[in-house]
Amino acid sequence: MRDAEDRKPRSDEARSRFTAPTAVVGDSVDSSTTSEFAIPQGLAVPRGVGTESEATSEFAVPKGLDVAQTPPAESEGSAFSTPRTYSAKDAPPAFTPATGIPVISLTKNAPWQDRMRTMLRMPVAERPAPEPLQKVEEEGPAVPRVLDLTLRIGELLLAGGEGAEDVEAAMFAVCRSYGLDRCEPNVTFTLLSISYQPSLVEDPVTASRTVRRRGTDYTRLAAVFRLVDDLSDPDTAISLEEAYRRLAEIRRNRHPYPGWVLTTASGLLAGSASVLVGGDYIVFIAAALGAMLGDRLAWLCAGRGLPEFYQFTVAAMPPAAIGIALTLAHVDVQAAAVVTGGLFALLPGRALVAGVQDGLTGFYITASARLLEVMYFFVGIVVGVLIMLYVGVQLGAHLNPDAGLGDSERPLWQIGASMLLSLTFAVLLQQERSTVLAVTLNGGVAWSVYGAMHYAGGLSPVASTAVAAGLVGLFGQMLSRYRFASALPYTTAAIGPLLPGSATYFGLLSIAQNQVDEGLVSLSKAAALAMAIAIGVNLGSEISRLFLRLPGAGSAAGRRAAKRTRGF
């Protein structure tokens, strides 16, 4: 009890600390409990304070400032909402017409190259819905893995010499087969990239891959085409794991022909080319030996890590040296045919055709890079041959740049030599054995047309070459559509007999003998023949597409050109 009485005054004292001062009004005393934030007595209180709480912020409009009355705010729309200025009666032409957009029918009977090329030449908003997915898992396709598979397939195609447009079509086919229809592939000479955007409001996913090594293997190229064909087939379901397994097998597969077969094929190609320009059996043997020796020296340089420029320079020396040696030995043979045959085995016809094709289809960066590569190879050949020619001129070899090559009195021999040249060229390109016969016949047809127009008809060699190359491209495109494969194995080797070997040799010989004007004229003729070959092959392929059934050909949109603009 004592403790309670002691604590009571203390509680009253503590309570009095928070008690406001008493105000005496008359005889009454008003005691109110307040806080330290209360307004002290005797301080004038502004009107309104204490009667109404007005919570505001520093963004409030000050009193006395007139603010214009704003109309009621409209609801926030999106990119898909109808604009406020849109009128259903006077619809501007920018919107979808009442008749709709023509539907592009993608027939399954058409090759996937034509179907995907048609899709790539359409705006993204006009592309039809994707075909049934190859991957049917509930979570949908694995986007990073699909993009990685697409880039790896595109790398093999581009490294094998395929055109940029066909590489983009293959990449688009792979993405579309796994449901990634809103994707945009981009191909340059050394870089592949692809971007996929799930929707207009989501961030795109972009991946890229660099092509560092290139190799000529048309067997591998055909295997990749078969893989893309199976992936783009809606009736065939291939998982990502299966596609990766098949791609790994394609990479691990060895070349179909060993090294000694390639060296022998190089010699036979040079020998047949020498017979094609008028040589006999001695010239055949000499050209074959020179080409095989140059091929082995090039392999040796490649094993030491030298660039391809020096490999071409070294490979061009032995045929020229053998031709000059026969001239110095006063052997009654056409030394020019020996040198020309060796040049046929080195001229980069594959890269030339691919470069011009990329330029004609609108891929100017890739075309410029390919043509620059061709120029470097050609300069390497020029350097090797010029070194030997300068040495021969200094040693007293009597080489006549005005001598003519070719013998119109041996058409059967020339046709046989052209077919052998195409066959050996196909072996050097590592083609499948099933395609060698077709390309051999295509090469024989090309030389027959050229000989009939140039020798019998008297037309210029440039025009005759262009027509013959056009037939090569036409037949090659038809054969590729028949087998749902690439057109390169059916066209590249077939243009071998048409390569400008003799014009190149005589131009270099004139320059070596200080006849620069005549040499430049001959080299210009060689360049014109090379361009005629490349343009003719591409034109033949395009002509085949004009008369064959293609996706979208019967619709209102028609077949879209490869050139996206008119050049204005």
Coordinates of N, CA, C and O in Angstrom, one line a residue, residues 51-162:
T51 N -10.2 24.2 -38.5 CA -11.5 23.8 -38.8 C -11.6 22.7 -39.8 O -12.5 21.9 -39.9
E52 N -10.6 22.7 -40.8 CA -10.6 21.8 -41.9 C -9.2 21.4 -42.3 O -8.3 22.3 -42.4
S53 N -8.9 20.2 -42.4 CA -7.6 19.7 -42.8 C -7.5 19.8 -44.3 O -8.3 19.2 -45.0
E54 N -6.4 20.5 -44.8 CA -6.2 20.6 -46.2 C -4.8 20.0 -46.5 O -3.8 20.7 -46.4
A55 N -4.8 18.8 -46.9 CA -3.5 18.2 -47.2 C -3.2 18.5 -48.7 O -4.0 18.3 -49.5
T56 N -2.0 18.9 -48.9 CA -1.6 19.3 -50.3 C -0.1 18.9 -50.5 O 0.5 18.3 -49.6
S57 N 0.5 19.3 -51.6 CA 1.9 19.0 -51.9 C 2.5 20.1 -52.6 O 1.8 21.1 -53.0
E58 N 3.8 20.0 -52.9 CA 4.5 21.1 -53.6 C 4.1 21.2 -55.1 O 4.4 22.2 -55.8
F59 N 3.4 20.2 -55.6 CA 2.9 20.2 -57.0 C 1.5 20.8 -57.2 O 1.0 20.9 -58.2
A60 N 0.9 21.3 -56.0 CA -0.4 21.9 -56.1 C -0.4 23.2 -56.7 O 0.6 24.0 -56.6
V61 N -1.4 23.6 -57.4 CA -1.5 24.9 -58.1 C -1.7 26.0 -57.0 O -2.6 25.9 -56.1
P62 N -0.9 27.0 -57.0 CA -1.1 28.1 -55.9 C -2.4 28.8 -56.1 O -3.0 28.8 -57.2
K63 N -2.9 29.3 -55.0 CA -4.2 30.0 -55.0 C -4.0 31.3 -55.7 O -3.0 32.0 -55.7
G64 N -5.1 31.7 -56.4 CA -5.1 32.9 -57.2 C -4.6 32.8 -58.6 O -4.7 33.7 -59.4
L65 N -4.1 31.6 -59.0 CA -3.6 31.3 -60.3 C -4.8 30.7 -61.1 O -5.3 29.6 -60.7
D66 N -5.1 31.3 -62.2 CA -6.2 30.8 -63.1 C -5.7 29.7 -64.0 O -4.7 29.9 -64.7
V67 N -6.3 28.6 -63.9 CA -6.0 27.4 -64.7 C -7.1 27.1 -65.7 O -8.3 27.0 -65.3
A68 N -6.7 27.0 -67.0 CA -7.7 26.7 -68.0 C -8.3 25.3 -67.7 O -7.6 24.4 -67.4
Q69 N -9.6 25.2 -68.0 CA -10.3 24.0 -67.8 C -9.9 23.0 -68.9 O -10.0 23.4 -70.1
T70 N -9.4 21.8 -68.6 CA -9.0 20.8 -69.6 C -10.2 19.9 -69.8 O -10.9 19.5 -68.9
P71 N -10.3 19.4 -71.1 CA -11.4 18.4 -71.3 C -11.1 17.1 -70.7 O -9.9 16.8 -70.3
P72 N -12.0 16.3 -70.5 CA -11.8 15.0 -69.9 C -10.8 14.2 -70.6 O -10.8 14.1 -71.8
A73 N -9.9 13.6 -69.9 CA -8.8 12.8 -70.5 C -9.3 11.6 -71.1 O -10.2 10.9 -70.6
E74 N -8.8 11.3 -72.3 CA -9.2 10.1 -73.0 C -8.5 8.9 -72.5 O -7.4 9.0 -71.9
S75 N -9.0 7.7 -72.7 CA -8.4 6.5 -72.2 C -7.2 6.2 -73.1 O -7.2 6.4 -74.3
E76 N -6.1 5.8 -72.5 CA -4.8 5.5 -73.1 C -5.0 4.3 -74.1 O -5.5 3.3 -73.7
G77 N -4.6 4.5 -75.3 CA -4.8 3.4 -76.3 C -3.4 2.7 -76.6 O -2.5 2.9 -75.8
S78 N -3.4 2.0 -77.7 CA -2.2 1.2 -78.0 C -1.9 1.4 -79.5 O -2.7 2.1 -80.2
A79 N -0.9 0.7 -80.0 CA -0.6 0.8 -81.4 C -1.7 0.1 -82.3 O -1.7 0.3 -83.5
F80 N -2.5 -0.7 -81.6 CA -3.6 -1.4 -82.4 C -4.9 -0.7 -82.3 O -5.9 -1.2 -83.0
S81 N -5.0 0.3 -81.5 CA -6.3 1.0 -81.4 C -6.5 1.9 -82.6 O -5.6 2.4 -83.3
T82 N -7.8 2.2 -83.0 CA -8.1 3.0 -84.1 C -7.8 4.5 -83.8 O -8.1 5.0 -82.8
P83 N -7.0 5.2 -84.7 CA -6.7 6.6 -84.5 C -7.9 7.4 -84.4 O -9.0 7.1 -84.9
R84 N -7.8 8.6 -83.7 CA -8.9 9.5 -83.5 C -9.4 10.1 -84.8 O -10.5 10.5 -85.0
T85 N -8.4 10.3 -85.7 CA -8.7 11.0 -87.0 C -9.2 10.0 -88.0 O -9.5 10.4 -89.2
Y86 N -9.4 8.7 -87.7 CA -9.8 7.7 -88.7 C -11.3 7.9 -88.9 O -12.1 8.0 -87.9
S87 N -11.7 7.8 -90.1 CA -13.2 7.8 -90.4 C -13.5 6.6 -91.3 O -12.8 6.3 -92.2
A88 N -14.5 5.9 -90.9 CA -14.9 4.7 -91.7 C -15.3 5.0 -93.1 O -15.2 4.2 -94.0
K89 N -15.9 6.3 -93.2 CA -16.4 6.6 -94.6 C -15.2 7.0 -95.5 O -15.2 6.6 -96.7
D90 N -14.3 7.8 -95.0 CA -13.2 8.2 -95.8 C -11.9 7.6 -95.2 O -11.1 8.2 -94.6
A91 N -11.7 6.3 -95.5 CA -10.6 5.6 -95.0 C -9.4 5.9 -95.9 O -9.4 5.8 -97.1
P92 N -8.3 6.3 -95.3 CA -7.1 6.6 -96.1 C -6.5 5.3 -96.7 O -6.7 4.2 -96.2
P93 N -5.7 5.4 -97.7 CA -5.2 4.2 -98.4 C -4.1 3.5 -97.6 O -3.7 2.4 -97.9
A94 N -3.6 4.1 -96.5 CA -2.6 3.5 -95.7 C -3.1 2.3 -94.9 O -2.3 1.4 -94.5
F95 N -4.4 2.2 -94.7 CA -5.0 1.1 -93.9 C -5.3 -0.1 -94.9 O -5.3 0.1 -96.1
T96 N -5.5 -1.2 -94.3 CA -5.8 -2.4 -95.1 C -7.1 -2.2 -95.9 O -8.1 -1.7 -95.4
P97 N -7.1 -2.4 -97.2 CA -8.3 -2.2 -98.0 C -9.4 -3.2 -97.6 O -9.2 -4.2 -96.9
A98 N -10.6 -2.8 -98.1 CA -11.8 -3.7 -97.8 C -11.6 -5.1 -98.4 O -12.1 -6.1 -97.8
T99 N -10.9 -5.1 -99.5 CA -10.8 -6.5 -100.1 C -9.7 -7.3 -99.5 O -9.6 -8.5 -99.8
G100 N -9.0 -6.7 -98.5 CA -7.9 -7.5 -97.8 C -6.6 -7.6 -98.6 O -6.5 -7.0 -99.7
I101 N -5.7 -8.2 -98.1 CA -4.3 -8.4 -98.7 C -4.4 -9.8 -99.4 O -4.8 -10.8 -98.9
P102 N -3.9 -9.8 -100.7 CA -3.9 -11.1 -101.4 C -3.1 -12.2 -100.6 O -2.0 -11.9 -100.1
V103 N -3.6 -13.3 -100.6 CA -3.0 -14.5 -99.9 C -2.0 -15.2 -100.8 O -2.3 -15.4 -101.9
I104 N -0.8 -15.4 -100.2 CA 0.2 -16.1 -101.0 C 0.1 -17.6 -100.7 O 0.2 -18.0 -99.5
S105 N -0.2 -18.4 -101.7 CA -0.4 -19.8 -101.5 C 1.0 -20.5 -101.5 O 1.7 -20.5 -102.6
L106 N 1.4 -21.1 -100.5 CA 2.7 -21.8 -100.4 C 2.4 -23.3 -100.7 O 2.1 -24.1 -99.8
T107 N 2.5 -23.7 -101.9 CA 2.3 -25.1 -102.2 C 3.4 -26.0 -101.7 O 4.6 -25.6 -101.8
K108 N 3.0 -27.2 -101.3 CA 4.0 -28.1 -100.7 C 4.9 -28.7 -101.8 O 5.9 -29.2 -101.6
N109 N 4.4 -28.7 -103.1 CA 5.1 -29.4 -104.1 C 6.3 -28.5 -104.6 O 7.2 -29.1 -105.3
A110 N 6.3 -27.3 -104.3 CA 7.4 -26.4 -104.7 C 8.6 -26.6 -103.8 O 8.4 -26.9 -102.6
P111 N 9.8 -26.5 -104.3 CA 11.0 -26.6 -103.4 C 11.0 -25.5 -102.3 O 10.4 -24.4 -102.5
W112 N 11.6 -25.9 -101.2 CA 11.6 -25.0 -100.1 C 12.4 -23.7 -100.5 O 12.1 -22.6 -99.9
Q113 N 13.3 -23.7 -101.4 CA 14.0 -22.5 -101.8 C 13.1 -21.5 -102.4 O 13.1 -20.3 -102.0
D114 N 12.2 -22.0 -103.2 CA 11.2 -21.0 -103.9 C 10.2 -20.5 -102.8 O 9.9 -19.3 -102.8
R115 N 9.8 -21.4 -101.9 CA 8.8 -21.0 -100.9 C 9.4 -19.9 -100.0 O 8.8 -18.9 -99.7
M116 N 10.6 -20.2 -99.5 CA 11.2 -19.3 -98.5 C 11.7 -18.0 -99.2 O 11.6 -17.0 -98.6
R117 N 12.1 -18.1 -100.5 CA 12.5 -16.9 -101.2 C 11.3 -16.0 -101.4 O 11.4 -14.8 -101.3
T118 N 10.1 -16.6 -101.7 CA 8.9 -15.8 -101.8 C 8.5 -15.1 -100.5 O 8.1 -14.0 -100.4
M119 N 8.7 -15.8 -99.3 CA 8.4 -15.3 -98.0 C 9.4 -14.1 -97.7 O 9.0 -13.1 -97.2
L120 N 10.7 -14.3 -98.0 CA 11.6 -13.3 -97.7 C 11.4 -12.0 -98.5 O 11.7 -10.9 -98.0
R121 N 10.8 -12.1 -99.7 CA 10.6 -10.9 -100.5 C 9.3 -10.3 -100.1 O 8.8 -9.3 -100.8
M122 N 8.6 -10.7 -99.1 CA 7.3 -10.1 -98.7 C 7.6 -9.3 -97.4 O 8.5 -9.7 -96.6
P123 N 6.8 -8.3 -97.1 CA 6.9 -7.6 -95.8 C 6.5 -8.5 -94.7 O 5.7 -9.5 -94.9
V124 N 6.9 -8.3 -93.5 CA 6.7 -9.2 -92.4 C 5.2 -9.2 -92.1 O 4.6 -10.3 -91.8
A125 N 4.5 -8.1 -92.3 CA 3.0 -8.1 -92.0 C 2.2 -8.9 -92.9 O 1.1 -9.3 -92.7
E126 N 2.7 -9.2 -94.1 CA 2.0 -9.9 -95.2 C 2.3 -11.4 -95.3 O 1.7 -12.1 -96.1
R127 N 3.2 -11.8 -94.4 CA 3.6 -13.2 -94.5 C 2.5 -14.1 -93.9 O 1.9 -13.8 -92.9
P128 N 2.2 -15.2 -94.6 CA 1.2 -16.1 -94.0 C 1.6 -16.7 -92.7 O 2.8 -16.6 -92.3
A129 N 0.7 -17.4 -92.1 CA 0.9 -18.0 -90.8 C 1.9 -19.1 -90.9 O 2.0 -19.7 -92.0
P130 N 2.7 -19.4 -89.9 CA 3.7 -20.5 -90.0 C 3.0 -21.9 -90.1 O 1.9 -22.1 -89.7
E131 N 3.8 -22.7 -90.7 CA 3.4 -24.1 -90.9 C 3.4 -24.9 -89.6 O 3.9 -24.3 -88.6
P132 N 2.9 -26.1 -89.5 CA 2.9 -26.8 -88.2 C 4.3 -26.9 -87.7 O 5.2 -27.2 -88.4
L133 N 4.4 -26.8 -86.4 CA 5.7 -26.8 -85.7 C 6.3 -28.2 -85.7 O 5.7 -29.2 -85.6
Q134 N 7.7 -28.2 -85.9 CA 8.4 -29.4 -85.7 C 8.5 -29.8 -84.2 O 8.5 -31.0 -83.9
K135 N 8.5 -28.8 -83.3 CA 8.6 -29.0 -81.9 C 7.3 -28.8 -81.3 O 6.7 -27.8 -81.4
V136 N 6.7 -29.9 -80.7 CA 5.4 -29.8 -80.1 C 5.3 -29.8 -78.6 O 4.3 -30.1 -78.0
E137 N 6.4 -29.4 -77.9 CA 6.4 -29.4 -76.5 C 5.5 -28.2 -76.0 O 5.3 -27.2 -76.7
E138 N 5.0 -28.3 -74.8 CA 4.1 -27.3 -74.3 C 4.8 -26.0 -74.1 O 4.1 -24.9 -74.4
E139 N 6.0 -25.9 -73.7 CA 6.6 -24.6 -73.5 C 7.0 -23.9 -74.8 O 7.5 -22.8 -74.7
G140 N 6.8 -24.5 -75.9 CA 7.2 -23.9 -77.2 C 8.6 -24.1 -77.6 O 9.4 -24.7 -76.9
P141 N 9.0 -23.5 -78.7 CA 10.4 -23.7 -79.2 C 11.4 -23.0 -78.3 O 11.1 -21.9 -77.8
A142 N 12.5 -23.6 -78.2 CA 13.7 -23.0 -77.4 C 14.3 -22.0 -78.4 O 15.1 -22.4 -79.3
V143 N 14.0 -20.8 -78.2 CA 14.5 -19.7 -79.2 C 16.0 -19.7 -79.3 O 16.5 -19.7 -80.4
P144 N 16.8 -19.6 -78.2 CA 18.2 -19.5 -78.5 C 18.8 -20.7 -79.2 O 19.7 -20.6 -80.0
R145 N 18.3 -21.9 -78.9 CA 18.8 -23.1 -79.6 C 18.4 -23.1 -81.0 O 19.2 -23.6 -81.9
V146 N 17.2 -22.7 -81.3 CA 16.8 -22.7 -82.7 C 17.6 -21.7 -83.5 O 18.0 -21.9 -84.7
L147 N 17.9 -20.5 -82.9 CA 18.7 -19.5 -83.6 C 20.1 -20.0 -83.8 O 20.8 -19.8 -84.8
D148 N 20.7 -20.8 -82.8 CA 22.0 -21.3 -82.9 C 22.0 -22.4 -84.1 O 23.0 -22.4 -84.9
L149 N 21.0 -23.2 -84.1 CA 21.0 -24.2 -85.2 C 20.9 -23.5 -86.6 O 21.5 -24.0 -87.5
T150 N 20.1 -22.5 -86.6 CA 19.9 -21.8 -87.9 C 21.3 -21.2 -88.3 O 21.6 -21.2 -89.5
L151 N 22.0 -20.6 -87.4 CA 23.3 -20.0 -87.8 C 24.3 -21.0 -88.2 O 25.1 -20.8 -89.1
R152 N 24.3 -22.2 -87.6 CA 25.3 -23.2 -87.9 C 25.0 -23.7 -89.3 O 25.9 -24.0 -90.1
I153 N 23.7 -23.9 -89.7 CA 23.3 -24.3 -91.0 C 23.7 -23.3 -92.0 O 24.2 -23.6 -93.1
G154 N 23.4 -22.0 -91.7 CA 23.8 -21.0 -92.6 C 25.3 -20.8 -92.8 O 25.8 -20.5 -93.9
E155 N 26.0 -21.1 -91.8 CA 27.5 -21.1 -91.9 C 28.0 -22.1 -92.9 O 28.9 -21.8 -93.7
L156 N 27.5 -23.3 -92.8 CA 27.9 -24.4 -93.7 C 27.6 -24.0 -95.2 O 28.3 -24.3 -96.1
L157 N 26.4 -23.5 -95.4 CA 26.0 -23.1 -96.7 C 26.8 -22.0 -97.3 O 27.3 -22.0 -98.4
L158 N 27.1 -20.9 -96.5 CA 27.9 -19.8 -97.0 C 29.3 -20.2 -97.2 O 29.9 -19.7 -98.2
A159 N 29.9 -21.0 -96.3 CA 31.2 -21.5 -96.5 C 31.4 -22.4 -97.7 O 32.5 -22.4 -98.3
G160 N 30.3 -23.1 -98.1 CA 30.4 -23.9 -99.3 C 30.2 -23.2 -100.6 O 30.3 -23.8 -101.6
G161 N 30.0 -21.9 -100.6 CA 29.9 -21.1 -101.8 C 28.5 -20.8 -102.2 O 28.3 -20.3 -103.3
E162 N 27.5 -21.1 -101.4 CA 26.1 -20.8 -101.8 C 25.8 -19.3 -101.8 O 26.5 -18.5 -101.1

